[in-house]
Amino acid sequence: MTSTPKLKPGVVFGETYKQLVKACKDGGYALPAVNIVGTNSVNAVLEAAAKNKSDVIIQLSNGGAEFYAGHIGDSFQAKVLGAVAAALHVHLLAEHYGVCVVLHTDHANKKLVPWVEALIEEGRKHKAKYGVPLFTSHMIDLSEEDLDYNISESARILTMLNELDMSIEIELGCTGGEEDGVGSDEIDDARLYTQPSEVLEAYEALTPLGHFSVAASFGNVHGVYKPGNVDLRPDILKNSQLAIQEKHGLAANPIDLVFHGGSGSEEAKIKEAISYGVFKMNIDTDTQFAFAEAIGDYVEASPMAFRYQIDPESGEPYKKLYDPRKWLRAGEINLVKRLDEAFAVLGSTGKSLAIAHKESVAA
Ligand SMILES: [Zn+2]
């Protein structure tokens, strides 16, 4: 067993990303990948990571990126500029929170490949200027296409990413439900479960080209539903690892796996998935709810401040209550609280490689 690497706090790329993924898998823990839509959610994720001494993954869906840019009148341009703006925000702040951050984009289906290509171009420009790209990794989700196309197109994009010290996440099988316009509620149940042979095929095609991770479906669904609607089968992940391990004579868990639709999942299934090489668990629905829930409570506690600037009877000014910093902060605090739980369940609390770096510098 090698000793835990110590990394500089901030965004990781290429080799440092691979070290971080390896540390997760060797240490039997995973990192939450939280979807963000603006500075409130980015800062809350960074705050939560610092508080829990865990590294973290910050990601944007195409709609999240568009929202981040605001309403500039051109949806495609907003998706590109918003993702760049969010990445720059994280580049500037991450090191000051003292943790390692992976910057990722979420599902991009065939229609959204041009979005990812535009972001790769932005990454190329950033690397020429500052020596590092913008994002650690992009996700390409061609799970609705046939397998040959999925793998060959992913290979083409990975080749471009690898030149810039970037990684790719691909999807095999379909995550149920829908994430920001990608995916569908009406897929055949069998498609919710990836075949280990598909993972083996992707492994063989992509390994020579660069670093990749695989979102393999094992019954996971985006969103939160009433119990009994989702049948998670992490043994699919185990069998996928075994297929590669046996054919290529490798050590346990050779492939880096991603768990989509983590919100609302049972703790035992999460832990089992991690034991089969999951290092990243996406969480969006639960953190959205945490943010909204706290703001709902805030408004309920001071309803008059959301209708009047001055109380119509007492004449008392409400400025201190409707100041957006007050209720947005309530949302941030509850998002941090939800992530405290996520870090604990994923086992990453106290495991930041950057914190280790800080301590070793101090010693
Ligand atoms: Zn997903």
Tab-separated table of C-alpha atoms and ligand atoms in Angstrom:
chain	number	residue	atom	x	y	z
A	1	MET	CA	0.000	0.000	0.000
A	2	THR	CA	1.412	3.372	-1.018
A	3	SER	CA	1.155	6.393	1.269
A	4	THR	CA	-1.607	8.949	0.684
A	5	PRO	CA	-0.495	11.652	-1.756
A	6	LYS	CA	-0.561	15.268	-0.619
A	7	LEU	CA	-1.984	17.746	-3.087
A	8	LYS	CA	-2.087	21.508	-3.336
A	9	PRO	CA	-5.571	22.803	-2.538
A	10	GLY	CA	-7.512	23.981	-5.588
A	11	VAL	CA	-8.822	22.435	-8.791
A	12	VAL	CA	-7.154	19.139	-9.791
A	13	PHE	CA	-6.371	18.070	-13.373
A	14	GLY	CA	-4.755	15.104	-15.115
A	15	GLU	CA	-2.244	13.407	-12.793
A	16	THR	CA	-3.546	15.025	-9.600
A	17	TYR	CA	-7.112	14.048	-10.519
A	18	LYS	CA	-5.993	10.460	-11.076
A	19	GLN	CA	-4.228	10.496	-7.675
A	20	LEU	CA	-7.401	11.768	-6.040
A	21	VAL	CA	-9.546	9.066	-7.682
A	22	LYS	CA	-7.031	6.407	-6.647
A	23	ALA	CA	-6.983	7.688	-3.052
A	24	CYS	CA	-10.788	7.412	-2.940
A	25	LYS	CA	-10.780	3.843	-4.252
A	26	ASP	CA	-7.816	2.705	-2.111
A	27	GLY	CA	-9.381	4.353	0.929
A	28	GLY	CA	-12.856	2.904	0.279
A	29	TYR	CA	-14.651	6.249	0.072
A	30	ALA	CA	-16.298	8.423	-2.595
A	31	LEU	CA	-16.806	12.145	-3.176
A	32	PRO	CA	-20.144	13.850	-3.687
A	33	ALA	CA	-20.562	15.546	-7.085
A	34	VAL	CA	-22.954	18.390	-6.431
A	35	ASN	CA	-24.816	20.200	-9.206
A	36	ILE	CA	-24.604	23.961	-8.794
A	37	VAL	CA	-26.517	26.817	-10.450
A	38	GLY	CA	-24.917	29.981	-9.085
A	39	THR	CA	-22.440	31.407	-6.601
A	40	ASN	CA	-24.690	30.550	-3.638
A	41	SER	CA	-24.595	26.862	-4.388
A	42	VAL	CA	-20.872	26.874	-5.378
A	43	ASN	CA	-19.861	28.645	-2.180
A	44	ALA	CA	-22.027	26.396	-0.012
A	45	VAL	CA	-20.413	23.304	-1.557
A	46	LEU	CA	-16.913	24.726	-0.948
A	47	GLU	CA	-17.860	25.712	2.606
A	48	ALA	CA	-19.214	22.217	3.280
A	49	ALA	CA	-16.073	20.577	1.870
A	50	ALA	CA	-13.808	22.797	4.008
A	51	LYS	CA	-15.929	22.178	7.110
A	52	ASN	CA	-15.833	18.416	6.592
A	53	LYS	CA	-12.162	18.360	5.476
A	54	SER	CA	-13.198	16.487	2.354
A	55	ASP	CA	-12.360	17.013	-1.289
A	56	VAL	CA	-15.387	17.574	-3.474
A	57	ILE	CA	-16.720	17.532	-7.021
A	58	ILE	CA	-18.557	20.586	-8.340
A	59	GLN	CA	-20.536	20.117	-11.519
A	60	LEU	CA	-22.861	21.923	-13.885
A	61	SER	CA	-25.589	20.558	-16.082
A	62	ASN	CA	-26.169	22.377	-19.375
A	63	GLY	CA	-29.197	24.126	-17.854
A	64	GLY	CA	-27.238	25.003	-14.707
A	65	ALA	CA	-24.542	26.572	-16.877
A	66	GLU	CA	-27.127	28.540	-18.835
A	67	PHE	CA	-28.703	29.782	-15.608
A	68	TYR	CA	-25.275	30.782	-14.246
A	69	ALA	CA	-24.777	33.111	-17.245
A	70	GLY	CA	-28.171	34.732	-16.790
A	71	HIS	CA	-30.448	35.714	-19.633
A	72	ILE	CA	-28.264	36.946	-22.463
A	73	GLY	CA	-30.650	35.991	-25.255
A	74	ASP	CA	-28.645	33.162	-26.835
A	75	SER	CA	-29.169	29.881	-25.067
A	76	PHE	CA	-26.130	28.055	-26.524
A	77	GLN	CA	-23.809	30.959	-25.811
A	78	ALA	CA	-25.165	31.163	-22.263
A	79	LYS	CA	-24.478	27.447	-21.694
A	80	VAL	CA	-20.851	28.004	-22.717
A	81	LEU	CA	-20.267	31.329	-20.951
A	82	GLY	CA	-22.047	30.213	-17.786
A	83	ALA	CA	-19.876	27.099	-17.513
A	84	VAL	CA	-16.742	29.201	-18.071
A	85	ALA	CA	-17.851	31.790	-15.501
A	86	ALA	CA	-18.568	29.098	-12.902
A	87	ALA	CA	-15.219	27.413	-13.562
A	88	LEU	CA	-13.340	30.706	-13.174
A	89	HIS	CA	-15.185	31.386	-9.912
A	90	VAL	CA	-14.102	27.989	-8.577
A	91	HIS	CA	-10.502	28.419	-9.847
A	92	LEU	CA	-10.250	31.674	-7.917
A	93	LEU	CA	-11.790	30.490	-4.650
A	94	ALA	CA	-11.150	26.752	-4.255
A	95	GLU	CA	-7.612	27.023	-2.889
A	96	HIS	CA	-8.774	29.490	-0.241
A	97	TYR	CA	-11.169	26.864	1.113
A	98	GLY	CA	-8.147	24.562	1.478
A	99	VAL	CA	-9.563	21.509	-0.330
A	100	CYS	CA	-9.111	19.787	-3.689
A	101	VAL	CA	-11.934	20.346	-6.126
A	102	VAL	CA	-12.854	18.399	-9.242
A	103	LEU	CA	-14.680	20.545	-11.813
A	104	HIS	CA	-17.065	18.570	-13.983
A	105	THR	CA	-19.935	19.004	-16.409
A	106	ASP	CA	-22.962	16.706	-16.255
A	107	HIS	CA	-24.912	14.744	-18.922
A	108	ALA	CA	-24.314	15.865	-22.507
A	109	ASN	CA	-26.279	13.797	-25.012
A	110	LYS	CA	-25.708	13.843	-28.801
A	111	LYS	CA	-27.442	17.233	-29.134
A	112	LEU	CA	-25.159	18.693	-26.467
A	113	VAL	CA	-21.831	17.434	-27.840
A	114	PRO	CA	-21.265	20.863	-29.504
A	115	TRP	CA	-21.590	22.416	-26.017
A	116	VAL	CA	-18.808	20.166	-24.706
A	117	GLU	CA	-16.690	20.856	-27.808
A	118	ALA	CA	-17.061	24.597	-27.219
A	119	LEU	CA	-15.997	24.095	-23.586
A	120	ILE	CA	-12.968	22.052	-24.686
A	121	GLU	CA	-12.009	24.998	-26.910
A	122	GLU	CA	-12.367	27.342	-23.896
A	123	GLY	CA	-10.216	24.896	-21.902
A	124	ARG	CA	-7.575	24.987	-24.621
A	125	LYS	CA	-7.464	28.804	-24.519
A	126	HIS	CA	-7.261	28.799	-20.712
A	127	LYS	CA	-4.447	26.240	-20.740
A	128	ALA	CA	-2.456	28.262	-23.278
A	129	LYS	CA	-2.674	31.275	-20.947
A	130	TYR	CA	-2.452	29.728	-17.465
A	131	GLY	CA	-1.054	26.224	-17.955
A	132	VAL	CA	-4.198	24.406	-16.805
A	133	PRO	CA	-7.549	23.767	-18.520
A	134	LEU	CA	-10.878	24.992	-17.081
A	135	PHE	CA	-12.572	21.704	-16.226
A	136	THR	CA	-11.144	18.503	-14.784
A	137	SER	CA	-13.498	16.302	-16.774
A	138	HIS	CA	-16.562	16.457	-19.009
A	139	MET	CA	-19.375	13.939	-19.165
A	140	ILE	CA	-20.608	12.623	-22.505
A	141	ASP	CA	-23.849	10.670	-22.227
A	142	LEU	CA	-24.556	8.765	-25.431
A	143	SER	CA	-26.453	6.021	-23.607
A	144	GLU	CA	-29.487	6.617	-25.839
A	145	GLU	CA	-27.406	5.813	-28.946
A	146	ASP	CA	-26.128	2.382	-29.941
A	147	LEU	CA	-23.069	1.062	-28.119
A	148	ASP	CA	-20.637	1.324	-31.063
A	149	TYR	CA	-21.475	4.971	-31.603
A	150	ASN	CA	-21.359	5.666	-27.858
A	151	ILE	CA	-17.860	4.227	-27.559
A	152	SER	CA	-16.380	5.620	-30.804
A	153	GLU	CA	-17.710	9.139	-30.184
A	154	SER	CA	-16.528	9.013	-26.550
A	155	ALA	CA	-13.111	7.888	-27.822
A	156	ARG	CA	-12.960	10.819	-30.247
A	157	ILE	CA	-13.738	13.309	-27.481
A	158	LEU	CA	-11.406	11.659	-24.950
A	159	THR	CA	-8.532	12.058	-27.428
A	160	MET	CA	-9.140	15.830	-27.472
A	161	LEU	CA	-9.509	15.982	-23.690
A	162	ASN	CA	-6.384	13.954	-23.005
A	163	GLU	CA	-4.248	16.482	-24.904
A	164	LEU	CA	-5.371	19.081	-22.370
A	165	ASP	CA	-4.838	16.898	-19.235
A	166	MET	CA	-8.565	16.367	-18.956
A	167	SER	CA	-10.705	13.285	-18.384
A	168	ILE	CA	-14.055	12.026	-19.620
A	169	GLU	CA	-17.023	10.391	-17.918
A	170	ILE	CA	-19.199	8.215	-20.151
A	171	GLU	CA	-22.529	6.497	-19.518
A	172	LEU	CA	-23.322	2.852	-20.254
A	173	GLY	CA	-26.878	1.656	-19.807
A	174	CYS	CA	-29.399	4.368	-18.908
A	175	THR	CA	-29.911	6.183	-15.639
A	176	GLY	CA	-33.662	6.339	-15.245
A	177	GLY	CA	-35.655	9.554	-15.018
A	178	GLU	CA	-34.428	12.790	-16.425
A	179	GLU	CA	-31.674	15.280	-15.551
A	180	ASP	CA	-32.087	18.679	-17.073
A	181	GLY	CA	-33.703	17.543	-20.319
A	182	VAL	CA	-31.359	14.573	-20.817
A	183	GLY	CA	-32.878	11.103	-20.439
A	184	SER	CA	-36.437	9.947	-20.188
A	185	ASP	CA	-38.963	8.448	-17.798
A	186	GLU	CA	-39.990	5.939	-20.432
A	187	ILE	CA	-37.040	3.676	-20.962
A	188	ASP	CA	-37.269	-0.075	-20.967
A	189	ASP	CA	-36.399	-1.478	-17.506
A	190	ALA	CA	-33.668	-3.735	-18.911
A	191	ARG	CA	-31.774	-0.639	-20.128
A	192	LEU	CA	-31.532	0.521	-16.500
A	193	TYR	CA	-28.978	-2.247	-15.949
A	194	THR	CA	-25.634	-2.094	-17.773
A	195	GLN	CA	-24.181	-5.316	-19.166
A	196	PRO	CA	-20.661	-6.055	-17.832
A	197	SER	CA	-19.678	-6.900	-21.445
A	198	GLU	CA	-20.425	-3.273	-22.406
A	199	VAL	CA	-18.137	-1.985	-19.665
A	200	LEU	CA	-15.396	-4.349	-20.820
A	201	GLU	CA	-15.756	-3.099	-24.399
A	202	ALA	CA	-15.518	0.539	-23.289
A	203	TYR	CA	-12.515	-0.272	-21.080
A	204	GLU	CA	-10.626	-1.811	-23.983
A	205	ALA	CA	-11.418	1.039	-26.398
A	206	LEU	CA	-10.750	3.954	-24.040
A	207	THR	CA	-7.843	2.829	-21.837
A	208	PRO	CA	-5.144	3.571	-24.450
A	209	LEU	CA	-6.569	7.053	-25.092
A	210	GLY	CA	-6.623	8.701	-21.667
A	211	HIS	CA	-8.355	8.769	-18.301
A	212	PHE	CA	-12.053	7.997	-18.167
A	213	SER	CA	-14.749	7.094	-15.669
A	214	VAL	CA	-17.939	5.167	-16.303
A	215	ALA	CA	-21.456	5.871	-15.102
A	216	ALA	CA	-22.709	2.287	-15.288
A	217	SER	CA	-26.410	1.921	-14.597
A	218	PHE	CA	-27.435	-0.439	-11.868
A	219	GLY	CA	-31.060	0.607	-11.549
A	220	ASN	CA	-30.324	4.173	-10.450
A	221	VAL	CA	-32.830	6.898	-11.196
A	222	HIS	CA	-32.584	10.698	-11.165
A	223	GLY	CA	-34.871	12.343	-8.652
A	224	VAL	CA	-36.394	11.083	-5.421
A	225	TYR	CA	-39.371	8.732	-5.452
A	226	LYS	CA	-41.380	6.870	-2.890
A	227	PRO	CA	-39.677	3.729	-1.536
A	228	GLY	CA	-40.022	0.620	-3.700
A	229	ASN	CA	-39.800	2.459	-7.043
A	230	VAL	CA	-36.065	1.966	-7.441
A	231	ASP	CA	-34.322	-1.403	-7.352
A	232	LEU	CA	-30.587	-0.800	-7.021
A	233	ARG	CA	-28.368	-3.757	-7.966
A	234	PRO	CA	-24.735	-2.830	-7.151
A	235	ASP	CA	-23.675	-6.399	-8.028
A	236	ILE	CA	-23.772	-5.189	-11.650
A	237	LEU	CA	-20.829	-2.955	-10.776
A	238	LYS	CA	-19.021	-5.852	-9.141
A	239	ASN	CA	-19.556	-8.083	-12.180
A	240	SER	CA	-18.356	-5.315	-14.518
A	241	GLN	CA	-15.139	-4.963	-12.504
A	242	LEU	CA	-14.655	-8.740	-12.430
A	243	ALA	CA	-15.114	-9.056	-16.218
A	244	ILE	CA	-12.235	-6.600	-16.809
A	245	GLN	CA	-10.103	-7.837	-13.936
A	246	GLU	CA	-10.240	-11.471	-15.078
A	247	LYS	CA	-9.739	-10.879	-18.787
A	248	HIS	CA	-6.808	-8.498	-18.303
A	249	GLY	CA	-5.259	-10.041	-15.165
A	250	LEU	CA	-5.657	-6.849	-13.118
A	251	ALA	CA	-6.015	-6.032	-9.400
A	252	ALA	CA	-9.475	-5.443	-7.889
A	253	ASN	CA	-11.734	-2.628	-9.173
A	254	PRO	CA	-9.729	-1.632	-12.264
A	255	ILE	CA	-12.352	0.805	-13.559
A	256	ASP	CA	-13.386	4.174	-12.013
A	257	LEU	CA	-17.155	4.155	-11.501
A	258	VAL	CA	-19.716	6.921	-11.007
A	259	PHE	CA	-23.050	6.603	-9.199
A	260	HIS	CA	-25.777	8.802	-10.730
A	261	GLY	CA	-29.067	9.600	-9.023
A	262	GLY	CA	-27.550	9.408	-5.521
A	263	SER	CA	-30.342	11.485	-3.937
A	264	GLY	CA	-32.628	9.414	-1.771
A	265	SER	CA	-30.534	6.220	-2.101
A	266	GLU	CA	-30.221	3.714	0.743
A	267	GLU	CA	-26.999	3.982	2.733
A	268	ALA	CA	-26.228	0.242	2.496
A	269	LYS	CA	-26.507	0.308	-1.314
A	270	ILE	CA	-24.270	3.383	-1.484
A	271	LYS	CA	-21.622	1.680	0.658
A	272	GLU	CA	-21.845	-1.491	-1.391
A	273	ALA	CA	-21.426	0.509	-4.636
A	274	ILE	CA	-18.332	2.232	-3.185
A	275	SER	CA	-16.815	-1.169	-2.362
A	276	TYR	CA	-17.038	-1.968	-6.100
A	277	GLY	CA	-15.013	1.071	-7.189
A	278	VAL	CA	-17.452	4.004	-7.162
A	279	PHE	CA	-15.465	7.186	-6.382
A	280	LYS	CA	-18.088	9.814	-7.406
A	281	MET	CA	-21.714	10.016	-6.399
A	282	ASN	CA	-23.897	12.635	-8.039
A	283	ILE	CA	-26.306	14.488	-5.823
A	284	ASP	CA	-28.658	17.186	-7.059
A	285	THR	CA	-32.275	16.624	-6.043
A	286	ASP	CA	-31.514	16.433	-2.299
A	287	THR	CA	-29.320	19.538	-2.280
A	288	GLN	CA	-31.912	21.466	-4.330
A	289	PHE	CA	-34.510	20.515	-1.747
A	290	ALA	CA	-32.254	21.457	1.185
A	291	PHE	CA	-31.761	24.953	-0.258
A	292	ALA	CA	-35.481	25.427	-0.986
A	293	GLU	CA	-36.637	23.954	2.331
A	294	ALA	CA	-34.672	26.457	4.410
A	295	ILE	CA	-35.869	29.417	2.356
A	296	GLY	CA	-39.435	28.140	2.710
A	297	ASP	CA	-39.005	28.057	6.494
A	298	TYR	CA	-37.482	31.533	6.483
A	299	VAL	CA	-40.379	33.030	4.519
A	300	GLU	CA	-42.886	31.239	6.713
A	301	ALA	CA	-41.238	32.656	9.849
A	302	SER	CA	-41.403	36.273	8.568
A	303	PRO	CA	-44.191	36.399	5.979
A	304	MET	CA	-44.832	40.155	6.469
A	305	ALA	CA	-41.269	40.997	5.377
A	306	PHE	CA	-42.016	39.431	1.992
A	307	ARG	CA	-45.125	41.555	1.449
A	308	TYR	CA	-44.234	44.933	2.953
A	309	GLN	CA	-41.097	47.032	3.207
A	310	ILE	CA	-42.545	48.615	6.357
A	311	ASP	CA	-45.080	46.931	8.634
A	312	PRO	CA	-48.444	48.576	7.785
A	313	GLU	CA	-49.455	48.687	11.464
A	314	SER	CA	-46.349	49.123	13.585
A	315	GLY	CA	-44.346	51.047	10.935
A	316	GLU	CA	-41.370	48.795	11.623
A	317	PRO	CA	-38.987	48.559	8.616
A	318	TYR	CA	-38.352	45.004	7.346
A	319	LYS	CA	-35.148	45.660	5.440
A	320	LYS	CA	-33.081	43.416	7.703
A	321	LEU	CA	-35.402	40.488	6.964
A	322	TYR	CA	-35.878	40.744	3.200
A	323	ASP	CA	-32.205	41.476	2.483
A	324	PRO	CA	-31.447	38.592	0.032
A	325	ARG	CA	-28.247	37.800	1.940
A	326	LYS	CA	-30.417	36.689	4.880
A	327	TRP	CA	-32.653	34.187	3.102
A	328	LEU	CA	-30.066	33.037	0.557
A	329	ARG	CA	-27.739	32.360	3.483
A	330	ALA	CA	-30.471	30.252	5.103
A	331	GLY	CA	-30.500	28.157	1.918
A	332	GLU	CA	-26.698	27.851	1.935
A	333	ILE	CA	-26.602	26.745	5.577
A	334	ASN	CA	-29.110	23.960	4.942
A	335	LEU	CA	-27.248	22.860	1.807
A	336	VAL	CA	-24.079	22.583	3.918
A	337	LYS	CA	-26.031	20.528	6.452
A	338	ARG	CA	-27.250	18.112	3.751
A	339	LEU	CA	-23.676	17.749	2.514
A	340	ASP	CA	-22.386	17.034	6.059
A	341	GLU	CA	-24.547	13.930	5.761
A	342	ALA	CA	-23.359	13.105	2.234
A	343	PHE	CA	-19.652	13.290	3.187
A	344	ALA	CA	-20.323	11.050	6.199
A	345	VAL	CA	-22.238	8.412	4.203
A	346	LEU	CA	-19.633	8.437	1.415
A	347	GLY	CA	-16.848	8.127	3.998
A	348	SER	CA	-14.875	11.153	2.770
A	349	THR	CA	-15.064	13.256	5.958
A	350	GLY	CA	-11.544	14.183	7.110
A	351	LYS	CA	-9.912	12.597	4.059
A	352	SER	CA	-9.009	15.677	2.022
A	353	LEU	CA	-5.653	15.218	0.326
A	354	ALA	CA	-5.196	18.986	0.460
A	355	ILE	CA	-5.676	19.098	4.210
A	356	ALA	CA	-2.954	16.429	4.399
A	357	HIS	CA	-0.824	18.793	2.304
A	358	LYS	CA	-1.464	21.677	4.696
A	359	GLU	CA	-0.543	19.584	7.729
A	360	SER	CA	2.639	18.327	6.113
A	361	VAL	CA	3.646	21.909	5.293
A	362	ALA	CA	3.036	22.952	8.906
A	363	ALA	CA	4.983	19.988	10.347
B	1	ZN	ZN	-26.997	11.733	-13.880
